[in-house]
Coordinates of C-alpha atoms in Angstrom, one line a residue:
M271 CA -9.2 -25.7 -23.5
C272 CA -6.4 -23.1 -24.2
G273 CA -2.8 -23.7 -23.2
I274 CA 0.0 -22.3 -21.4
V275 CA 3.7 -22.6 -21.6
G276 CA 6.8 -21.1 -19.9
Y277 CA 10.1 -21.3 -19.8
V278 CA 13.2 -19.7 -17.9
G279 CA 16.5 -21.2 -18.8
E280 CA 19.4 -20.8 -20.5
N281 CA 18.2 -21.8 -23.8
E282 CA 16.5 -19.6 -26.6
A283 CA 12.9 -19.4 -25.1
T284 CA 11.1 -19.4 -28.8
P285 CA 11.7 -22.9 -30.2
I286 CA 11.0 -24.2 -26.5
L287 CA 7.7 -22.4 -26.3
I288 CA 6.4 -23.4 -29.9
E289 CA 7.2 -26.8 -29.4
G290 CA 5.4 -26.9 -25.9
L291 CA 2.1 -25.1 -27.7
R292 CA 2.4 -27.8 -30.4
R293 CA 1.9 -30.5 -27.5
L294 CA -1.1 -28.8 -26.5
E295 CA -2.8 -28.4 -29.6
Y296 CA -5.1 -31.1 -28.8
R297 CA -6.6 -28.9 -26.2
G298 CA -8.2 -27.1 -28.8
Y299 CA -7.6 -23.6 -30.0
D300 CA -7.8 -20.8 -32.5
S301 CA -5.0 -18.5 -32.3
A302 CA -1.5 -18.7 -30.6
G303 CA 1.3 -16.7 -29.5
I304 CA 4.4 -16.1 -27.4
A305 CA 6.1 -13.4 -25.7
V306 CA 10.2 -13.7 -25.3
K307 CA 12.1 -11.3 -23.1
D308 CA 14.9 -9.7 -25.2
D309 CA 16.2 -6.2 -24.7
D310 CA 12.2 -5.7 -24.5
T311 CA 9.6 -8.0 -24.3
V312 CA 8.9 -9.0 -28.1
I313 CA 5.0 -10.3 -28.8
V314 CA 4.6 -12.6 -31.7
K315 CA 0.9 -13.7 -32.2
E316 CA -1.1 -15.1 -34.9
K317 CA -5.0 -16.2 -35.8
G318 CA -5.1 -20.1 -36.7
R319 CA -2.7 -22.8 -36.4
I320 CA 0.6 -22.9 -34.4
D321 CA 2.1 -23.1 -37.9
N322 CA 0.9 -19.7 -38.5
L323 CA 2.8 -18.4 -35.5
Q324 CA 5.9 -20.4 -36.4
T325 CA 6.1 -18.8 -39.6
C326 CA 5.6 -15.4 -37.7
A327 CA 8.0 -16.1 -35.3
D328 CA 10.6 -17.1 -38.1
K329 CA 10.3 -13.6 -39.6
V330 CA 10.7 -11.9 -36.3
N331 CA 13.3 -13.9 -34.6
P332 CA 12.9 -13.1 -30.7
K333 CA 16.0 -13.9 -28.6
G334 CA 16.1 -14.5 -25.3
A335 CA 16.1 -17.2 -22.7
V336 CA 12.8 -16.3 -21.0
G337 CA 9.2 -16.5 -22.2
I338 CA 5.6 -17.5 -22.2
G339 CA 3.3 -18.9 -24.8
H340 CA -0.4 -19.7 -25.3
T341 CA -2.9 -21.4 -27.7
R342 CA -6.3 -19.5 -27.0
W343 CA -9.9 -20.7 -27.3
A344 CA -12.2 -17.8 -28.0
T345 CA -14.3 -17.0 -24.8
H346 CA -14.5 -12.8 -25.0
G347 CA -13.7 -11.6 -28.6
V348 CA -13.4 -13.1 -32.0
P349 CA -10.8 -15.4 -32.6
D350 CA -8.3 -13.0 -34.5
Q351 CA -4.7 -11.5 -33.9
I352 CA -5.6 -8.7 -31.7
N353 CA -7.4 -11.2 -29.3
A354 CA -5.0 -13.7 -29.2
H355 CA -2.5 -13.7 -25.9
P356 CA -0.2 -12.6 -24.9
H357 CA -1.4 -9.3 -23.9
K358 CA 0.9 -6.3 -22.7
S359 CA -0.5 -3.7 -20.3
M360 CA -0.9 -0.1 -21.5
N361 CA 2.2 1.1 -19.7
G362 CA 4.4 -1.9 -20.9
I363 CA 4.7 -3.2 -17.1
V364 CA 3.3 -6.7 -17.8
T365 CA 2.9 -9.2 -20.4
L366 CA 0.6 -12.3 -19.7
V367 CA -1.5 -15.2 -20.8
H368 CA -4.4 -16.5 -19.2
N369 CA -6.5 -19.9 -18.9
G370 CA -10.1 -19.3 -17.4
I371 CA -12.9 -16.8 -17.5
I372 CA -12.9 -13.3 -15.6
E373 CA -16.3 -13.0 -14.6
N374 CA -16.3 -9.4 -13.3
Y375 CA -14.0 -8.6 -16.2
M376 CA -16.3 -5.8 -17.6
E377 CA -16.9 -4.1 -14.0
L378 CA -12.9 -4.1 -13.6
K379 CA -12.8 -2.6 -17.2
N380 CA -15.0 0.3 -16.8
D381 CA -13.2 1.1 -13.8
L382 CA -9.9 1.2 -15.5
I383 CA -11.4 3.0 -18.4
T384 CA -12.5 5.9 -15.9
K385 CA -8.7 5.7 -14.9
G386 CA -7.3 6.5 -18.4
Y387 CA -6.6 3.1 -19.2
E388 CA -7.0 2.3 -23.1
F389 CA -7.8 -1.7 -24.7
K390 CA -7.0 -2.9 -27.6
S391 CA -8.7 -6.1 -27.5
E392 CA -12.2 -7.7 -26.2
T393 CA -10.7 -10.3 -24.0
D394 CA -11.0 -10.5 -20.2
T395 CA -7.3 -11.2 -20.2
E396 CA -6.1 -7.6 -21.2
V397 CA -8.4 -6.7 -18.2
I398 CA -6.1 -8.7 -15.8
A399 CA -3.1 -7.2 -17.4
Q400 CA -4.3 -3.7 -16.6
V401 CA -5.6 -4.2 -13.2
Y402 CA -1.8 -5.4 -12.4
D403 CA -0.6 -2.2 -14.1
S404 CA -2.8 0.0 -12.1
L405 CA -1.4 -1.7 -8.7
F406 CA 2.3 -2.0 -9.7
D407 CA 4.0 -0.5 -6.9
G408 CA 7.6 -2.2 -7.9
D409 CA 7.0 -5.4 -6.0
A410 CA 6.0 -8.1 -8.9
L411 CA 4.9 -10.7 -6.5
G412 CA 3.3 -8.4 -3.9
T413 CA 1.3 -7.1 -7.1
L414 CA 0.2 -10.4 -8.4
I415 CA -1.4 -11.3 -5.1
K416 CA -3.4 -7.9 -4.9
T417 CA -4.3 -8.3 -8.7
A418 CA -5.6 -11.9 -7.6
E419 CA -7.9 -10.3 -4.8
R420 CA -9.9 -8.1 -7.5
L421 CA -10.6 -11.3 -9.9
K422 CA -13.9 -13.1 -9.7
G423 CA -13.8 -16.4 -11.7
S424 CA -11.3 -19.1 -12.9
Y425 CA -8.1 -18.5 -14.1
A426 CA -4.6 -19.9 -14.7
V427 CA -1.9 -16.7 -15.7
A428 CA 1.6 -16.6 -16.7
I429 CA 3.3 -13.2 -16.3
L430 CA 6.4 -11.3 -17.2
V431 CA 7.0 -8.4 -15.4
K432 CA 9.4 -5.3 -16.7
G433 CA 12.3 -5.1 -14.2
Y434 CA 12.1 -8.7 -13.3
D435 CA 13.8 -10.1 -16.3
D436 CA 15.2 -13.5 -15.2
K437 CA 11.7 -14.5 -13.6
V438 CA 8.3 -15.8 -14.8
Y439 CA 5.3 -15.4 -12.4
A440 CA 2.4 -17.3 -12.2
M441 CA -0.8 -17.7 -10.3
K442 CA -3.9 -20.5 -10.3
K443 CA -7.6 -20.8 -9.4
D444 CA -9.7 -23.5 -10.8
S445 CA -7.7 -24.0 -14.0
P446 CA -4.7 -26.2 -14.1
L447 CA -1.2 -25.1 -14.1
I448 CA 2.3 -27.3 -13.3
V449 CA 5.7 -26.5 -12.8
G450 CA 8.4 -28.3 -14.3
K451 CA 11.7 -28.5 -12.8
G452 CA 14.9 -28.7 -14.9
N453 CA 18.8 -28.3 -14.6
K454 CA 19.2 -24.9 -14.5
E455 CA 16.2 -24.5 -16.4
N456 CA 12.4 -24.4 -15.1
Y457 CA 9.0 -24.4 -16.9
L458 CA 5.4 -23.9 -16.6
A459 CA 2.8 -25.6 -18.5
S460 CA -1.0 -26.1 -18.2
D461 CA -0.6 -30.1 -19.0
I462 CA 1.9 -32.3 -18.7
P463 CA 2.8 -33.3 -22.5
A464 CA 3.8 -29.7 -22.9
I465 CA 7.2 -30.3 -21.3
L466 CA 7.3 -33.9 -21.0
P467 CA 10.7 -33.6 -23.7
Y468 CA 12.5 -31.9 -20.6
T469 CA 11.5 -32.8 -17.6
R470 CA 9.0 -35.4 -15.6
D471 CA 9.8 -33.9 -12.3
C472 CA 6.6 -31.4 -11.4
Y473 CA 5.0 -29.4 -8.8
I474 CA 1.3 -29.4 -9.1
V475 CA 0.0 -25.9 -8.5
N476 CA -2.7 -25.5 -6.0
D477 CA -5.5 -23.0 -6.1
D478 CA -4.7 -19.5 -4.2
E479 CA -0.9 -20.0 -5.1
F480 CA 1.7 -17.8 -6.6
I481 CA 4.7 -18.8 -8.2
E482 CA 7.9 -17.2 -9.0
I483 CA 10.3 -19.7 -11.2
S484 CA 14.2 -18.3 -12.6
K485 CA 16.5 -20.8 -14.1
N486 CA 17.9 -21.7 -10.5
H487 CA 14.9 -21.6 -8.3
I488 CA 10.9 -22.2 -7.8
K489 CA 9.4 -20.9 -5.2
V490 CA 5.8 -21.4 -4.3
F491 CA 3.8 -18.5 -2.2
N492 CA 0.0 -18.4 -0.6
K493 CA -1.8 -15.2 -0.7
D494 CA -0.2 -14.1 2.1
A495 CA 3.0 -13.9 1.0
N496 CA 4.7 -16.8 3.0
E497 CA 6.6 -19.1 1.3
K498 CA 5.5 -22.6 0.9
E499 CA 7.2 -25.9 0.5
V500 CA 7.7 -27.4 -2.9
N501 CA 6.9 -30.8 -3.3
I502 CA 8.0 -32.1 -6.6
Q503 CA 6.6 -35.3 -8.0
T504 CA 7.9 -37.6 -10.6
I505 CA 5.5 -38.3 -13.3
N506 CA 5.7 -41.4 -15.3
L507 CA 4.5 -40.7 -18.8
S508 CA 6.2 -41.8 -22.1
I509 CA 7.0 -39.1 -24.9
D510 CA 5.5 -41.8 -27.1
A511 CA 2.0 -41.5 -25.4
A512 CA 2.0 -38.0 -27.2
E513 CA 2.9 -39.4 -30.5
K514 CA 0.9 -40.8 -33.3
G515 CA 2.7 -43.9 -33.3
G516 CA 2.5 -44.4 -37.6
Y517 CA -1.5 -43.6 -37.4
D518 CA -2.9 -40.7 -39.6
Y519 CA -4.7 -39.3 -36.7
F520 CA -4.5 -39.6 -32.8
M521 CA -8.2 -40.8 -33.0
A522 CA -7.6 -43.9 -35.1
K523 CA -4.4 -44.6 -32.5
E524 CA -6.6 -44.3 -29.7
I525 CA -9.1 -46.3 -30.7
F526 CA -6.7 -49.0 -31.4
E527 CA -5.4 -48.7 -28.1
Q528 CA -8.5 -49.7 -26.2
P529 CA -7.7 -53.1 -25.3
K530 CA -4.8 -51.8 -23.6
A531 CA -6.5 -49.1 -22.0
V532 CA -9.4 -51.0 -20.7
R533 CA -6.8 -53.9 -19.6
D534 CA -4.6 -51.4 -17.6
T535 CA -7.8 -50.3 -16.0
V536 CA -9.0 -53.2 -14.6
S537 CA -6.0 -55.3 -13.7
P538 CA -5.3 -53.2 -10.7
L539 CA -8.7 -53.3 -9.7
I540 CA -9.2 -57.2 -9.7
K541 CA -7.2 -59.8 -7.7
D542 CA -7.9 -63.5 -7.6
G543 CA -11.6 -62.8 -8.1
K544 CA -12.1 -59.9 -5.7
I545 CA -12.6 -56.5 -6.3
Q546 CA -9.8 -54.0 -4.4
L547 CA -10.8 -50.5 -4.9
P548 CA -7.8 -47.9 -4.4
F549 CA -9.7 -46.4 -1.5
E550 CA -12.0 -47.0 1.5
F551 CA -15.9 -46.0 1.5
P552 CA -17.0 -45.5 5.2
E553 CA -17.9 -48.2 7.7
H554 CA -21.3 -49.8 6.2
F555 CA -21.7 -47.0 3.7
I556 CA -22.6 -49.1 1.0
K557 CA -24.8 -51.4 2.7
N558 CA -26.8 -48.5 4.1
L559 CA -27.0 -47.0 0.6
K560 CA -30.1 -45.3 -0.5
R561 CA -29.1 -43.1 -3.4
I562 CA -26.6 -42.3 -6.0
Y563 CA -25.8 -39.7 -8.4
I564 CA -23.8 -39.7 -11.6
V565 CA -22.6 -36.2 -12.6
A566 CA -20.7 -35.7 -15.9
C567 CA -20.2 -33.8 -19.3
G568 CA -20.1 -34.8 -23.0
S569 CA -19.3 -38.6 -23.2
A570 CA -18.6 -39.0 -19.8
F571 CA -22.3 -38.2 -19.0
H572 CA -23.1 -41.1 -21.5
V573 CA -20.7 -43.5 -19.5
G574 CA -23.1 -42.3 -16.5
V575 CA -26.3 -43.3 -18.2
T576 CA -24.7 -46.5 -18.9
A577 CA -23.7 -47.2 -15.6
K578 CA -27.6 -46.3 -14.2
Y579 CA -28.7 -49.1 -16.4
I580 CA -26.2 -51.9 -14.8
I581 CA -25.8 -50.2 -11.0
E582 CA -29.9 -50.1 -10.5
D583 CA -30.0 -53.7 -12.1
T584 CA -27.3 -55.0 -10.1
V585 CA -27.1 -52.8 -6.8
R586 CA -30.8 -52.1 -6.5
V587 CA -30.4 -48.6 -5.7
P588 CA -31.5 -45.6 -7.6
V589 CA -29.4 -43.8 -9.8
M590 CA -29.7 -40.1 -10.6
V591 CA -27.7 -39.0 -13.9
D592 CA -27.0 -35.3 -14.4
I593 CA -25.3 -33.2 -16.7
A594 CA -22.7 -31.4 -14.4
S595 CA -23.9 -27.7 -15.8
E596 CA -27.2 -28.7 -14.7
F597 CA -26.7 -30.3 -11.6
R598 CA -24.5 -27.4 -10.2
Y599 CA -27.1 -24.9 -10.5
R600 CA -30.4 -26.9 -9.7
N601 CA -30.2 -27.0 -5.9
P602 CA -30.0 -30.7 -5.8
I603 CA -31.2 -32.9 -3.0
I604 CA -28.2 -34.3 -1.4
G605 CA -26.5 -35.1 2.0
K606 CA -24.8 -37.4 4.0
G607 CA -25.2 -41.2 3.1
D608 CA -25.3 -40.1 -0.6
L609 CA -22.9 -41.4 -3.0
C610 CA -21.8 -38.7 -6.0
I611 CA -19.6 -40.1 -8.7
F612 CA -18.2 -37.3 -10.6
V613 CA -16.8 -38.7 -14.2
S614 CA -14.3 -36.8 -16.1
Q615 CA -11.5 -37.7 -18.7
S616 CA -9.0 -34.4 -17.5
G617 CA -10.1 -34.3 -14.1
E618 CA -10.5 -30.5 -14.9
T619 CA -13.7 -30.2 -16.4
A620 CA -15.1 -26.5 -15.0
D621 CA -18.5 -27.7 -14.5
T622 CA -17.9 -31.1 -12.9
L623 CA -15.5 -29.6 -10.4
A624 CA -17.9 -27.0 -9.3
S625 CA -20.4 -29.8 -9.2
L626 CA -18.1 -31.8 -7.0
R627 CA -17.5 -29.4 -4.4
E628 CA -21.1 -28.5 -4.1
A629 CA -21.7 -32.1 -3.1
K630 CA -18.8 -31.8 -0.7
A631 CA -20.2 -28.7 0.8
R632 CA -23.8 -30.8 1.4
G633 CA -21.9 -33.7 3.0
A634 CA -22.3 -36.0 0.4
F635 CA -19.4 -38.8 -0.1
T636 CA -17.7 -38.1 -3.1
M637 CA -15.6 -39.8 -5.7
S638 CA -14.5 -39.6 -9.1
I639 CA -13.6 -41.6 -12.4
V640 CA -10.5 -39.6 -14.1
N641 CA -7.5 -40.2 -16.5
V642 CA -5.1 -37.7 -15.5
L643 CA -3.2 -37.8 -12.5
F644 CA -3.3 -35.1 -9.7
S645 CA -5.8 -33.6 -11.3
S646 CA -8.0 -31.2 -9.5
I647 CA -11.2 -33.3 -9.3
A648 CA -9.2 -36.6 -8.1
R649 CA -7.6 -34.2 -5.5
E650 CA -10.7 -32.8 -4.2
S651 CA -12.5 -36.3 -4.1
D652 CA -13.1 -38.5 -1.1
G653 CA -12.1 -41.5 -3.4
V654 CA -10.8 -41.5 -7.0
I655 CA -10.3 -44.5 -9.7
Y656 CA -7.8 -43.4 -12.5
T657 CA -8.5 -45.1 -15.5
N658 CA -5.1 -45.8 -16.5
A659 CA -5.8 -44.8 -20.4
G660 CA -2.9 -43.2 -21.2
T661 CA -2.7 -39.6 -22.5
E662 CA -5.5 -39.2 -24.7
I663 CA -4.7 -36.2 -27.8
A664 CA -7.7 -36.4 -29.9
V665 CA -10.6 -34.0 -28.9
A666 CA -13.1 -36.7 -29.2
T667 CA -12.8 -39.3 -26.6
T668 CA -12.4 -43.3 -27.4
K669 CA -10.1 -44.8 -25.2
A670 CA -11.0 -42.9 -22.0
F671 CA -14.9 -43.5 -22.4
S672 CA -14.1 -47.2 -22.7
A673 CA -11.9 -46.9 -19.6
Q674 CA -14.7 -45.1 -17.9
L675 CA -17.1 -47.8 -18.8
A676 CA -14.7 -50.4 -17.5
V677 CA -14.8 -48.8 -14.2
A678 CA -18.2 -48.6 -14.0
Y679 CA -18.7 -52.5 -14.3
V680 CA -16.2 -52.9 -11.9
L681 CA -18.0 -50.5 -9.4
S682 CA -21.0 -51.9 -9.7
A683 CA -20.1 -55.5 -9.1
Y684 CA -18.2 -54.1 -6.0
M685 CA -21.1 -52.4 -4.5
A686 CA -23.4 -55.2 -5.3
H687 CA -21.1 -57.7 -3.7
E688 CA -21.1 -55.5 -0.6
K689 CA -24.8 -55.5 -0.4
G690 CA -25.1 -59.2 -0.7
L691 CA -26.5 -59.1 -4.0
I692 CA -23.6 -61.0 -5.7
S693 CA -21.9 -64.1 -4.2
D694 CA -18.4 -64.8 -4.2
N695 CA -18.6 -67.2 -6.7
G696 CA -21.0 -64.7 -9.0
L697 CA -18.3 -62.0 -8.6
K698 CA -15.6 -64.4 -9.6
E699 CA -17.4 -65.3 -12.9
F700 CA -18.0 -61.3 -13.3
T701 CA -14.3 -60.5 -12.8
D702 CA -13.4 -63.0 -15.1
E703 CA -15.6 -61.9 -17.8
V704 CA -14.4 -58.4 -17.2
L705 CA -10.8 -59.4 -17.7
Q706 CA -11.6 -60.8 -20.7
L707 CA -13.2 -57.7 -22.3
P708 CA -9.7 -56.3 -23.8
E709 CA -9.3 -59.4 -26.3
K710 CA -13.2 -59.1 -27.0
I711 CA -12.5 -55.3 -27.9
K712 CA -9.7 -56.8 -29.9
T713 CA -12.0 -58.6 -32.1
A714 CA -14.7 -56.0 -32.3
L715 CA -11.8 -53.6 -33.8
D716 CA -11.8 -56.3 -37.0
C717 CA -14.8 -54.3 -38.1
D718 CA -12.6 -51.6 -39.3
N719 CA -12.9 -52.4 -43.0
I720 CA -16.7 -52.4 -43.0
T721 CA -17.2 -49.4 -41.4
K722 CA -14.9 -47.7 -43.6
S723 CA -16.7 -48.6 -46.4
L724 CA -19.9 -47.5 -45.0
S725 CA -18.5 -44.6 -44.4
K726 CA -18.2 -43.5 -48.0
H727 CA -22.0 -43.7 -47.9
I728 CA -22.6 -41.9 -44.8
A729 CA -20.0 -39.1 -45.6
T730 CA -22.5 -37.8 -48.5
K731 CA -25.5 -37.2 -45.9
E732 CA -26.6 -34.1 -43.3
H733 CA -28.7 -35.8 -41.2
M734 CA -28.8 -39.2 -39.3
F735 CA -30.2 -41.3 -36.5
F736 CA -29.2 -43.8 -33.5
I737 CA -32.0 -45.7 -32.3
G738 CA -31.8 -48.4 -29.7
R739 CA -33.4 -49.6 -26.5
G740 CA -32.3 -50.3 -22.9
I741 CA -28.5 -50.4 -22.3
D742 CA -28.1 -49.9 -26.3
Y743 CA -29.6 -46.3 -25.7
P744 CA -26.9 -44.4 -24.3
L745 CA -24.8 -45.8 -27.1
C746 CA -26.9 -44.3 -29.5
L747 CA -26.3 -41.0 -27.5
E748 CA -22.4 -41.7 -27.6
G749 CA -22.5 -42.7 -31.3
A750 CA -24.3 -39.5 -32.2
L751 CA -22.2 -37.3 -30.3
K752 CA -18.9 -39.4 -32.0
L753 CA -20.2 -38.5 -35.3
K754 CA -21.6 -35.2 -34.9
E755 CA -18.5 -33.7 -33.4
I756 CA -15.9 -34.4 -35.6
S757 CA -17.7 -35.0 -38.9
Y758 CA -20.4 -31.9 -38.5
I759 CA -23.3 -34.2 -39.9
H760 CA -26.3 -33.7 -37.7
C761 CA -27.1 -36.6 -35.7
E762 CA -29.4 -37.4 -32.7
G763 CA -29.4 -40.4 -30.6
Y764 CA -32.9 -41.8 -29.5
G765 CA -34.8 -44.4 -27.6
A766 CA -36.3 -46.6 -30.5
G767 CA -39.7 -46.4 -28.6
E768 CA -39.7 -42.8 -28.7
L769 CA -39.4 -42.5 -32.6
K770 CA -43.3 -42.6 -32.9
H771 CA -43.5 -39.6 -30.8
G772 CA -42.6 -37.4 -33.3
T773 CA -39.1 -38.2 -34.4
I774 CA -40.4 -40.8 -37.2
S775 CA -41.5 -38.0 -39.2
L776 CA -38.2 -37.1 -40.1
I777 CA -37.2 -40.5 -41.4
E778 CA -37.4 -40.1 -45.3
N779 CA -36.2 -42.1 -48.4
G780 CA -32.3 -42.4 -47.8
T781 CA -32.2 -41.3 -44.1
V782 CA -29.4 -43.0 -42.7
V783 CA -30.4 -45.0 -39.2
V784 CA -28.1 -46.9 -37.0
A785 CA -30.0 -49.5 -35.2
I786 CA -28.5 -51.0 -32.1
A787 CA -29.9 -54.3 -31.2
T788 CA -27.7 -56.0 -28.7
D789 CA -29.8 -55.8 -25.6
D790 CA -31.6 -59.7 -26.0
A791 CA -34.7 -58.7 -23.6
L792 CA -35.6 -56.2 -25.8
Y793 CA -34.4 -57.2 -29.5
G794 CA -38.2 -58.2 -30.3
K795 CA -39.4 -54.7 -29.7
M796 CA -36.2 -53.3 -31.5
I797 CA -37.0 -55.5 -34.4
S798 CA -40.6 -53.5 -34.7
N799 CA -38.7 -50.1 -34.9
I800 CA -36.2 -51.2 -37.4
K801 CA -39.2 -52.1 -39.4
E802 CA -40.9 -48.8 -38.8
V803 CA -37.7 -46.7 -40.2
H804 CA -37.2 -49.5 -43.1
A805 CA -40.8 -49.1 -44.4
R806 CA -40.4 -45.5 -44.7
G807 CA -37.1 -45.7 -47.0
A808 CA -34.5 -45.4 -44.0
Y809 CA -30.8 -46.7 -45.0
V810 CA -30.6 -49.1 -42.0
I811 CA -27.1 -50.1 -40.6
A812 CA -27.9 -52.6 -38.0
V813 CA -25.2 -53.4 -35.0
V814 CA -26.0 -56.6 -33.7
K815 CA -24.1 -59.8 -31.7
E816 CA -22.3 -62.3 -33.6
G817 CA -25.0 -65.0 -34.1
T818 CA -27.8 -62.6 -34.6
E819 CA -30.0 -64.4 -37.3
G820 CA -32.7 -62.7 -39.8
I821 CA -31.4 -59.1 -39.4
E822 CA -30.3 -58.9 -42.8
E823 CA -33.8 -59.1 -44.0
M824 CA -34.6 -55.5 -42.6
A825 CA -31.2 -53.8 -42.9
N826 CA -29.2 -52.7 -45.4
E827 CA -25.9 -53.4 -43.8
V828 CA -25.1 -55.4 -41.0
I829 CA -22.1 -54.7 -38.2
Y830 CA -21.3 -58.0 -36.0
I831 CA -19.5 -57.7 -32.9
P832 CA -18.5 -60.2 -30.3
T833 CA -20.8 -61.2 -27.6
S834 CA -20.7 -60.7 -24.1
S835 CA -23.0 -60.5 -21.0
R836 CA -25.7 -58.0 -21.4
Y837 CA -24.0 -55.5 -18.9
L838 CA -20.7 -55.7 -20.7
M839 CA -21.7 -55.1 -24.3
P840 CA -21.5 -51.3 -24.3
S841 CA -17.6 -51.8 -24.2
L842 CA -17.9 -53.8 -27.8
T843 CA -20.9 -51.7 -29.1
V844 CA -19.0 -48.6 -29.1
I845 CA -16.3 -49.6 -31.1
P846 CA -18.2 -50.0 -34.6
L847 CA -19.8 -46.3 -33.8
Q848 CA -16.2 -44.9 -33.1
L849 CA -15.0 -46.5 -36.4
L850 CA -18.0 -45.1 -38.1
A851 CA -17.3 -41.5 -37.0
Y852 CA -13.6 -41.7 -37.8
H853 CA -13.7 -42.9 -41.2
T854 CA -16.8 -40.7 -42.0
T855 CA -15.1 -37.4 -40.8
V856 CA -11.8 -38.7 -42.9
Q857 CA -14.0 -39.2 -46.0
R858 CA -15.2 -35.6 -45.6
G859 CA -11.7 -34.2 -46.0
L860 CA -11.9 -32.9 -42.1
D861 CA -9.8 -32.8 -39.3
V862 CA -10.0 -35.7 -37.1
D863 CA -8.3 -34.8 -34.3
K864 CA -9.1 -31.2 -34.0
P865 CA -12.8 -30.5 -34.4
R866 CA -13.8 -26.6 -35.1
N867 CA -15.0 -24.7 -31.8
L868 CA -14.2 -27.7 -29.7
A869 CA -11.5 -28.4 -26.8
K870 CA -10.1 -31.5 -25.3
S871 CA -10.6 -30.2 -21.8
V872 CA -13.2 -28.1 -21.0
T873 CA -12.0 -25.8 -18.1
V874 CA -14.5 -22.8 -18.7
E875 CA -18.2 -22.4 -18.3

């Protein structure tokens, strides 16, 4: 959500900044801008896509080897050119860009207005610039530290200061920021892909750190202005990971990368039929475990709901699954001896990170399942399992979701074995099946053609339902979310047994209902629910396991997927749901990778 780039070096900054912003497009944005130090600081910013910014920059042609850039996802003020970043202070002392939310910006703004400051935008970001301006005493770094003391909220800020023409300054709190080290040039970015073409040597900025970069140095300071050691790490990601690889959209590429994503995730965790986690629980912790919380947002929350079915059945420990934005504010009853699992693709999800800190403060053991190395959630957890899905660009998650599911399988088996509920032989049988999942997912992807065909019918609809029971239910939630977020078709996922408690009143002739029926224990019940909607005129698309007989009599279309054990079926069930969403969105002529109003990494509340 929002993106920052910065450059100091010997080359023209403008093309580097704009290319960096293009590599951050997946984060979601509605305007973009750059500021480049020439004789003066030249700002170019435009509403809409980066192509608009490029057109404007070509006309203005800002020259200079120092600059900052930004993609904005509107929070304070409408998406337009005035509210777009960068923002310059009234007296021209500072120009800056900002990710995050300043919670006390109105208080600060009103105070500054009484002092004669005038504001051009509706943003909280311009308030930061004016605060800096009002405090400036000739010391760029010292003023930045004093500015931070006045702010409440989350921020990653990159700053150009008048009179410090060969430097870029930055600061961070609860919003991601990295520094890239080059040869006679250095970089800032909110995410690694922005600077991958130039360097893989990075410093991950911590909260309450202040950065000064020039072409020859990177300096890090704490809030007392004491310089700290700069620990440069090498990031092993390929540039190709952020390219489409011949696909029309990143989402399509990432759907078909799922066999590899799952294989790369589970292979390091399973050795000779045993599970080796990359961290250790406290002694006897799992054997004495009484309660588990899983906290997440969006699709990661659906992973948590799926994991609840599996963990409770295999580990026999109650599992509470919470939406992070609710968990953090409801005074949860957690403490020492409880396990709290936090699931996030980016590892920077604001509500999930705040929930993690709440759980740690109450004494729970915290572990995370994340996809991004060195992310905040990963660094602050007591234990972390990385999903190894690779860079995921499309806003709608696919391969990261599947990799998270795979971790949930492995973790449930590990805990069941630790509690003595699965024998060594049973564990090996299960892990063998997990290792076979990538090939089965590859086979499930063969439904691409039928989902593409069905999408032509679905694309004409404005309302749909996904229904299922048992372990299929959370897949209904995920299927509905996937379709609604990118195609803008209103979808709802329901436990099929709930239909008769009100929702069936919405079923009429032609209503599309996707019925997932892979849970053998509840298959008979699902047949009854399918008959109920079919009798009321629904157009039923059934998703079932290979070998299922008789379903064609009550469904208009049937999608068959490979068979696996009950616990592992979600990894196969989700494939046709992802493909339906993808192809339907293409049919509707929409931007699959960049749905309106959404961002890849939600770093604000």
